[in-house]
Every structure is written in C-alpha cells, then in structure tokens.
mmCIF file of C-alpha atoms in Angstrom:
data_model
loop_
_atom_site.group_PDB
_atom_site.id
_atom_site.type_symbol
_atom_site.label_atom_id
_atom_site.label_comp_id
_atom_site.label_asym_id
_atom_site.label_seq_id
_atom_site.Cartn_x
_atom_site.Cartn_y
_atom_site.Cartn_z
ATOM 1 C CA MET A 1 38.803 -25.775 11.537
ATOM 2 C CA SER A 2 37.220 -28.508 9.488
ATOM 3 C CA GLU A 3 36.834 -32.194 9.048
ATOM 4 C CA LYS A 4 39.810 -32.947 6.135
ATOM 5 C CA ILE A 5 38.170 -35.597 3.693
ATOM 6 C CA ILE A 6 40.228 -35.979 1.263
ATOM 7 C CA SER A 7 43.641 -34.623 0.381
ATOM 8 C CA VAL A 8 45.353 -34.542 -2.862
ATOM 9 C CA HIS A 9 49.041 -34.305 -2.427
ATOM 10 C CA HIS A 10 51.634 -33.272 -5.329
ATOM 11 C CA ILE A 11 50.322 -35.736 -8.339
ATOM 12 C CA ASP A 12 52.038 -35.730 -10.766
ATOM 13 C CA LYS A 13 51.498 -37.807 -13.282
ATOM 14 C CA SER A 14 52.974 -39.109 -16.825
ATOM 15 C CA VAL A 15 53.813 -41.459 -19.481
ATOM 16 C CA SER A 16 56.509 -43.111 -21.384
ATOM 17 C CA ASP A 17 57.051 -43.813 -24.639
ATOM 18 C CA ALA A 18 59.501 -43.920 -27.785
ATOM 19 C CA SER A 19 58.530 -40.412 -28.639
ATOM 20 C CA GLY A 20 59.539 -39.372 -25.407
ATOM 21 C CA THR A 21 57.576 -38.352 -21.351
ATOM 22 C CA LEU A 22 53.792 -37.368 -21.564
ATOM 23 C CA HIS A 23 52.829 -35.514 -19.056
ATOM 24 C CA ILE A 24 49.718 -35.240 -17.691
ATOM 25 C CA LEU A 25 49.153 -33.611 -14.410
ATOM 26 C CA ARG A 26 51.890 -32.368 -12.370
ATOM 27 C CA ASP A 27 52.249 -30.508 -8.829
ATOM 28 C CA ILE A 28 48.417 -30.613 -8.038
ATOM 29 C CA ASP A 29 47.987 -30.286 -4.447
ATOM 30 C CA PHE A 30 44.467 -29.610 -2.671
ATOM 31 C CA SER A 31 42.111 -30.576 0.552
ATOM 32 C CA LEU A 32 38.350 -30.849 0.878
ATOM 33 C CA SER A 33 36.472 -30.888 4.026
ATOM 34 C CA VAL A 34 33.365 -33.405 4.702
ATOM 35 C CA GLY A 35 30.258 -32.212 3.067
ATOM 36 C CA GLU A 36 32.283 -29.251 0.690
ATOM 37 C CA THR A 37 31.366 -29.271 -3.434
ATOM 38 C CA MET A 38 34.377 -28.624 -5.971
ATOM 39 C CA ALA A 39 34.581 -29.022 -9.401
ATOM 40 C CA ILE A 40 37.100 -29.342 -11.548
ATOM 41 C CA LEU A 41 37.066 -27.405 -14.913
ATOM 42 C CA GLY A 42 39.332 -27.725 -17.986
ATOM 43 C CA ALA A 43 39.193 -27.899 -21.295
ATOM 44 C CA SER A 44 39.317 -31.613 -23.396
ATOM 45 C CA GLY A 45 42.450 -33.031 -22.530
ATOM 46 C CA SER A 46 43.203 -31.028 -20.105
ATOM 47 C CA GLY A 47 44.058 -34.193 -17.134
ATOM 48 C CA LYS A 48 40.055 -33.606 -15.579
ATOM 49 C CA SER A 49 39.396 -37.543 -15.757
ATOM 50 C CA THR A 50 42.941 -38.792 -15.180
ATOM 51 C CA LEU A 51 42.274 -36.814 -12.039
ATOM 52 C CA LEU A 52 39.755 -38.416 -10.824
ATOM 53 C CA SER A 53 40.901 -41.401 -11.309
ATOM 54 C CA ILE A 54 43.945 -41.226 -9.408
ATOM 55 C CA MET A 55 41.114 -39.689 -6.555
ATOM 56 C CA ALA A 56 39.528 -42.537 -6.802
ATOM 57 C CA GLY A 57 42.293 -45.233 -7.005
ATOM 58 C CA LEU A 58 41.274 -46.044 -10.010
ATOM 59 C CA ASP A 59 44.776 -44.767 -11.335
ATOM 60 C CA THR A 60 47.922 -44.744 -9.886
ATOM 61 C CA PRO A 61 49.836 -41.560 -9.624
ATOM 62 C CA SER A 62 53.704 -40.861 -10.878
ATOM 63 C CA ALA A 63 53.882 -39.517 -7.569
ATOM 64 C CA GLY A 64 52.399 -37.935 -4.437
ATOM 65 C CA SER A 65 49.853 -39.490 -2.692
ATOM 66 C CA VAL A 66 45.770 -38.884 -1.982
ATOM 67 C CA GLN A 67 44.321 -39.661 1.486
ATOM 68 C CA ILE A 68 40.794 -39.895 1.642
ATOM 69 C CA ALA A 69 39.656 -39.947 5.795
ATOM 70 C CA GLY A 70 43.287 -40.113 5.874
ATOM 71 C CA GLN A 71 43.907 -43.446 4.136
ATOM 72 C CA ASN A 72 46.245 -42.986 2.455
ATOM 73 C CA LEU A 73 45.023 -45.432 -0.712
ATOM 74 C CA PHE A 74 48.499 -46.224 -2.563
ATOM 75 C CA ASP A 75 49.444 -47.975 0.636
ATOM 76 C CA MET A 76 47.213 -49.987 -0.523
ATOM 77 C CA SER A 77 47.267 -52.976 -2.461
ATOM 78 C CA GLU A 78 45.336 -53.001 -6.099
ATOM 79 C CA ASP A 79 42.292 -55.402 -4.725
ATOM 80 C CA GLU A 80 41.904 -53.527 -0.894
ATOM 81 C CA ARG A 81 41.731 -50.348 -2.325
ATOM 82 C CA ALA A 82 38.662 -51.911 -4.435
ATOM 83 C CA ALA A 83 37.228 -52.841 -1.294
ATOM 84 C CA TRP A 84 37.953 -49.727 0.190
ATOM 85 C CA ARG A 85 36.520 -47.553 -2.721
ATOM 86 C CA GLY A 86 33.422 -49.567 -2.814
ATOM 87 C CA GLN A 87 32.632 -49.153 1.564
ATOM 88 C CA HIS A 88 33.667 -45.231 1.567
ATOM 89 C CA VAL A 89 33.427 -43.767 -2.393
ATOM 90 C CA GLY A 90 30.095 -43.311 -5.400
ATOM 91 C CA PHE A 91 30.728 -42.352 -9.297
ATOM 92 C CA VAL A 92 28.116 -41.319 -11.381
ATOM 93 C CA PHE A 93 29.494 -41.385 -15.483
ATOM 94 C CA GLN A 94 28.184 -40.016 -17.970
ATOM 95 C CA SER A 95 27.169 -42.356 -19.804
ATOM 96 C CA PHE A 96 25.400 -43.356 -16.106
ATOM 97 C CA GLN A 97 26.722 -47.060 -16.129
ATOM 98 C CA LEU A 98 23.836 -48.898 -15.307
ATOM 99 C CA MET A 99 23.103 -52.744 -15.505
ATOM 100 C CA GLY A 100 21.035 -53.253 -18.489
ATOM 101 C CA HIS A 101 19.247 -56.560 -17.381
ATOM 102 C CA LEU A 102 18.707 -54.960 -14.565
ATOM 103 C CA ASN A 103 15.644 -52.776 -13.633
ATOM 104 C CA ALA A 104 16.501 -49.383 -11.526
ATOM 105 C CA LEU A 105 15.569 -51.482 -8.675
ATOM 106 C CA GLU A 106 17.556 -53.705 -9.397
ATOM 107 C CA ASN A 107 20.410 -51.118 -10.532
ATOM 108 C CA VAL A 108 20.664 -49.382 -7.057
ATOM 109 C CA GLN A 109 19.795 -52.618 -5.180
ATOM 110 C CA LEU A 110 22.976 -54.241 -5.925
ATOM 111 C CA PRO A 111 25.991 -52.284 -4.189
ATOM 112 C CA LEU A 112 24.044 -53.353 -1.775
ATOM 113 C CA GLU A 113 23.758 -56.939 -1.660
ATOM 114 C CA LEU A 114 27.016 -56.832 -2.966
ATOM 115 C CA ALA A 115 27.856 -54.870 0.909
ATOM 116 C CA GLY A 116 26.274 -57.765 2.092
ATOM 117 C CA ALA A 117 24.097 -54.760 3.355
ATOM 118 C CA LYS A 118 20.933 -56.263 5.156
ATOM 119 C CA ASP A 119 17.430 -54.706 3.727
ATOM 120 C CA ALA A 120 18.793 -53.542 0.936
ATOM 121 C CA THR A 121 15.660 -53.551 -1.751
ATOM 122 C CA THR A 122 13.886 -51.304 0.941
ATOM 123 C CA LYS A 123 16.813 -49.073 0.855
ATOM 124 C CA ALA A 124 16.989 -49.710 -3.080
ATOM 125 C CA LYS A 125 13.263 -48.082 -2.697
ATOM 126 C CA ALA A 126 13.468 -45.550 -0.753
ATOM 127 C CA MET A 127 16.718 -44.498 -2.175
ATOM 128 C CA LEU A 128 14.456 -43.839 -5.646
ATOM 129 C CA GLU A 129 11.557 -42.687 -4.267
ATOM 130 C CA GLN A 130 13.912 -39.727 -2.712
ATOM 131 C CA VAL A 131 14.449 -39.625 -5.791
ATOM 132 C CA GLY A 132 11.848 -39.207 -8.413
ATOM 133 C CA LEU A 133 11.296 -42.741 -9.511
ATOM 134 C CA GLY A 134 8.878 -44.381 -7.147
ATOM 135 C CA GLN A 135 7.100 -44.952 -10.409
ATOM 136 C CA ARG A 136 9.542 -46.406 -12.150
ATOM 137 C CA MET A 137 10.996 -48.792 -10.307
ATOM 138 C CA LYS A 138 10.808 -52.218 -12.479
ATOM 139 C CA HIS A 139 11.960 -50.399 -15.695
ATOM 140 C CA PHE A 140 14.756 -51.311 -17.077
ATOM 141 C CA PRO A 141 17.415 -48.165 -19.129
ATOM 142 C CA LYS A 142 16.741 -49.245 -22.139
ATOM 143 C CA VAL A 143 12.400 -47.728 -21.731
ATOM 144 C CA LEU A 144 14.289 -44.962 -19.026
ATOM 145 C CA SER A 145 14.943 -41.437 -20.529
ATOM 146 C CA GLY A 146 18.515 -39.407 -20.634
ATOM 147 C CA GLY A 147 17.401 -37.598 -16.561
ATOM 148 C CA GLU A 148 15.882 -41.190 -15.322
ATOM 149 C CA GLN A 149 18.742 -43.008 -16.746
ATOM 150 C CA GLN A 150 21.521 -40.490 -14.505
ATOM 151 C CA ARG A 151 18.424 -40.109 -10.961
ATOM 152 C CA VAL A 152 18.946 -44.500 -11.324
ATOM 153 C CA ALA A 153 23.003 -43.731 -11.386
ATOM 154 C CA LEU A 154 22.454 -40.894 -8.842
ATOM 155 C CA ALA A 155 20.554 -43.263 -6.037
ATOM 156 C CA ARG A 156 22.313 -45.545 -6.867
ATOM 157 C CA ALA A 157 25.795 -43.810 -5.907
ATOM 158 C CA PHE A 158 23.814 -42.439 -2.948
ATOM 159 C CA VAL A 159 22.341 -45.994 -1.910
ATOM 160 C CA MET A 160 25.913 -46.590 -0.174
ATOM 161 C CA ARG A 161 25.658 -42.966 1.419
ATOM 162 C CA PRO A 162 29.750 -42.569 0.464
ATOM 163 C CA GLN A 163 32.118 -40.518 2.236
ATOM 164 C CA LEU A 164 32.815 -39.099 -0.927
ATOM 165 C CA LEU A 165 31.681 -38.780 -3.869
ATOM 166 C CA LEU A 166 32.842 -38.021 -7.670
ATOM 167 C CA ALA A 167 30.477 -37.210 -11.089
ATOM 168 C CA ASP A 168 32.600 -37.108 -14.729
ATOM 169 C CA GLU A 169 30.410 -35.052 -16.615
ATOM 170 C CA PRO A 170 27.461 -36.794 -14.923
ATOM 171 C CA THR A 171 25.009 -34.076 -17.331
ATOM 172 C CA GLY A 172 27.515 -34.393 -20.535
ATOM 173 C CA SER A 173 24.287 -36.062 -22.354
ATOM 174 C CA LEU A 174 21.901 -34.615 -21.548
ATOM 175 C CA ASP A 175 20.030 -31.659 -22.832
ATOM 176 C CA ALA A 176 20.155 -28.278 -20.839
ATOM 177 C CA GLU A 177 17.316 -28.509 -19.029
ATOM 178 C CA THR A 178 17.512 -32.060 -18.097
ATOM 179 C CA GLY A 179 21.304 -31.373 -16.832
ATOM 180 C CA GLN A 180 20.583 -28.687 -15.000
ATOM 181 C CA SER A 181 17.675 -30.902 -12.634
ATOM 182 C CA ILE A 182 19.901 -33.681 -11.941
ATOM 183 C CA MET A 183 22.428 -31.452 -11.401
ATOM 184 C CA ASP A 184 20.187 -30.140 -8.780
ATOM 185 C CA LEU A 185 19.137 -33.574 -7.701
ATOM 186 C CA MET A 186 23.035 -34.004 -6.964
ATOM 187 C CA LEU A 187 23.525 -30.728 -4.749
ATOM 188 C CA ALA A 188 20.479 -31.343 -2.196
ATOM 189 C CA LEU A 189 21.514 -35.304 -2.848
ATOM 190 C CA ASN A 190 25.242 -34.442 -1.360
ATOM 191 C CA GLN A 191 24.005 -31.420 1.050
ATOM 192 C CA SER A 192 21.630 -34.941 3.132
ATOM 193 C CA PHE A 193 24.047 -36.508 3.177
ATOM 194 C CA ALA A 194 26.421 -34.981 3.929
ATOM 195 C CA THR A 195 28.753 -35.899 1.342
ATOM 196 C CA THR A 196 31.938 -34.385 0.370
ATOM 197 C CA LEU A 197 31.823 -33.819 -4.118
ATOM 198 C CA VAL A 198 33.631 -33.746 -6.593
ATOM 199 C CA LEU A 199 32.731 -32.593 -10.197
ATOM 200 C CA VAL A 200 34.033 -32.924 -13.400
ATOM 201 C CA THR A 201 33.236 -30.771 -16.337
ATOM 202 C CA HIS A 202 33.705 -28.145 -18.579
ATOM 203 C CA ASP A 203 29.843 -25.871 -18.072
ATOM 204 C CA MET A 204 31.081 -23.112 -15.653
ATOM 205 C CA ARG A 205 27.948 -22.448 -15.430
ATOM 206 C CA LEU A 206 27.996 -26.655 -14.500
ATOM 207 C CA ALA A 207 30.957 -25.468 -11.543
ATOM 208 C CA GLN A 208 29.183 -22.331 -10.474
ATOM 209 C CA LYS A 209 26.808 -24.230 -8.300
ATOM 210 C CA CYS A 210 30.061 -25.896 -6.580
ATOM 211 C CA GLU A 211 31.300 -24.043 -3.607
ATOM 212 C CA ARG A 212 35.152 -23.859 -4.982
ATOM 213 C CA PHE A 213 36.138 -25.232 -7.947
ATOM 214 C CA ILE A 214 39.992 -25.642 -10.123
ATOM 215 C CA THR A 215 41.125 -25.670 -13.471
ATOM 216 C CA LEU A 216 42.994 -28.048 -15.128
ATOM 217 C CA GLU A 217 45.128 -26.012 -18.034
ATOM 218 C CA ALA A 218 47.918 -28.575 -19.484
ATOM 219 C CA GLY A 219 47.628 -31.022 -16.137
ATOM 220 C CA ARG A 220 48.765 -28.334 -13.649
ATOM 221 C CA MET A 221 46.326 -26.240 -11.240
ATOM 222 C CA ARG A 222 45.839 -22.361 -13.833
ATOM 223 C CA SER A 223 43.191 -21.248 -11.417
ATOM 224 C CA GLU A 224 40.677 -21.667 -8.207
ATOM 225 C CA GLY A 225 38.027 -19.859 -6.849
#
C-alpha cells in the first residue's frame, strides 16, 4: 500500500457574524499518497482556496484535522506550523508572489538561505537551469514575462524539495499556451522530485492532467475522479 503523505479528515469551516453562520466547508475527507497529483475544482466561492489554506496550516478548521507526513498540523502552535511548513510544503500562486527587489536567482536562493542551507547559490542556479531560465538569473521580475515569473516561482517552490506542493490557480493569470507549458513543467518537476501536488483550478483541462480530482460545490465534495 502506498504511503499516505496527507490526510484531510472531515474538515468543516464556518464563520459567524450578526447575520448568522456561513458554512464554507462541510465534511471534506480524502488522503493522498506520496507522489500523487490531485486537482480541486469548483466555481468561485466554492471553498477551494480556503481548503488549500487549511491544508497548509495557514487557516484553521472549525472541525476536523489535517495530517502531513504523520504530523497533525493543528497540534502545533502557529509558530511551530510556520517553521514546519517551511521545511515540508511548497507554494505556487496565481500572482507569482516574487520579491520585486530581488532578481530571479535571489528569489530562488531566499528560502534556502532562510533555512540555513549550504551552497544556496549553487542549488538555486541548478534549479533555474532546470526550469529553462539559465540565461535569465540576473533579471528582476518586472522585466520577466508572466510565464518566466511563474517558472521562477516553480523553481523557488521546488528548490526546497518539499514533500507537498500546493498550487492555487498557478496558470490563472497566463494565456492558454503559456499556462499549458507551466502546467506541464510543474507536473514534470513533481514527478522528478516525487512531490505530492494539490492544484486548485477552475479549468477541467488542467485538472485532467492530474491523477485525481475532486469537485467542490458550496463547500461540499460533490464528485471525485
């Protein structure tokens, strides 16, 4: 039996205000094996990004638990989760979230340096070569295309060799052709590093590139494929 890297157990999320209680997620339950890829589909407001934030330990559920590599995220303090996340989880976002005052190489070096890794520059250069940006290392984000910026973001995420990669609409701000190439690159890197990938998207064509997908509707899992 394949080793489970992440288990999401009966997650609920609700918020209350003067107008009543809003149920964002209801009884979300699934697990993923090492190296598996899964997409989370759903319309805007279906709870996709909230679920991803809970899986990362960035948001807390109202009920349920998340275990990554056997560690219950919500048994840890917020500071402990942040430190643990830096070692085990990578992120890719629609808006790239690169540091504008750092060039491509420095952006990829940053998480290595924060973790106290040796040979950060060598590792960052090798990762940028792997994503096809060997000639763009000294360029700043403002002079890189959207596709190039997302390649830098992928390099930054994978350079730490995360066990789990969470991607929130990673092709959402790119044209269709560039988006397809970024998705293909992300899946190739995922396979190369045996990382487990969870992708949030509204695009069924991208979701079908993953091994599995779930569909959220009004905070509930309506289908799984």
